[in-house]
Amino acid sequence: MSLDERFNKAAEDVKGLTKRPTDQQLLDLYGLFKQATVGDNETSKPGLLDLKGRAKWEAWNGRKGTSQEDAKEQYVSFASSLLQEYA
């Protein structure tokens, strides 16, 4: 299977988790997904009152400089560990 195929499968598989991962795990998953699909975060930082948007922005922005291929590999690996823990 190619990297893109493994990435897409992992993205689908995590939607079927039977238990909810921790907030930090979900933020890590989000940051890796955005870095893998979009690349570096070039959006403006959300305001102080948008706590959820700010946390997601920081999770993505923390991955800046990671190539999309590396982010996909990390996403597949992280998703696999979540599937073992929460499936």
PDB file of C-alpha atoms in Angstrom, residues 46-55:
ATOM      1  CA  PRO A  46      -7.621  32.837  16.561  1.00  0.00           C
ATOM      2  CA  GLY A  47      -8.567  35.333  19.264  1.00  0.00           C
ATOM      3  CA  LEU A  48      -8.201  34.712  22.989  1.00  0.00           C
ATOM      4  CA  LEU A  49     -11.875  33.894  23.429  1.00  0.00           C
ATOM      5  CA  ASP A  50     -11.848  31.138  20.800  1.00  0.00           C
ATOM      6  CA  LEU A  51     -10.277  28.510  23.062  1.00  0.00           C
ATOM      7  CA  LYS A  52     -11.035  25.515  20.853  1.00  0.00           C
ATOM      8  CA  GLY A  53      -9.881  27.232  17.657  1.00  0.00           C
ATOM      9  CA  ARG A  54      -6.744  28.459  19.392  1.00  0.00           C
ATOM     10  CA  ALA A  55      -5.860  24.970  20.684  1.00  0.00           C
TER      11      ALA A  55
END
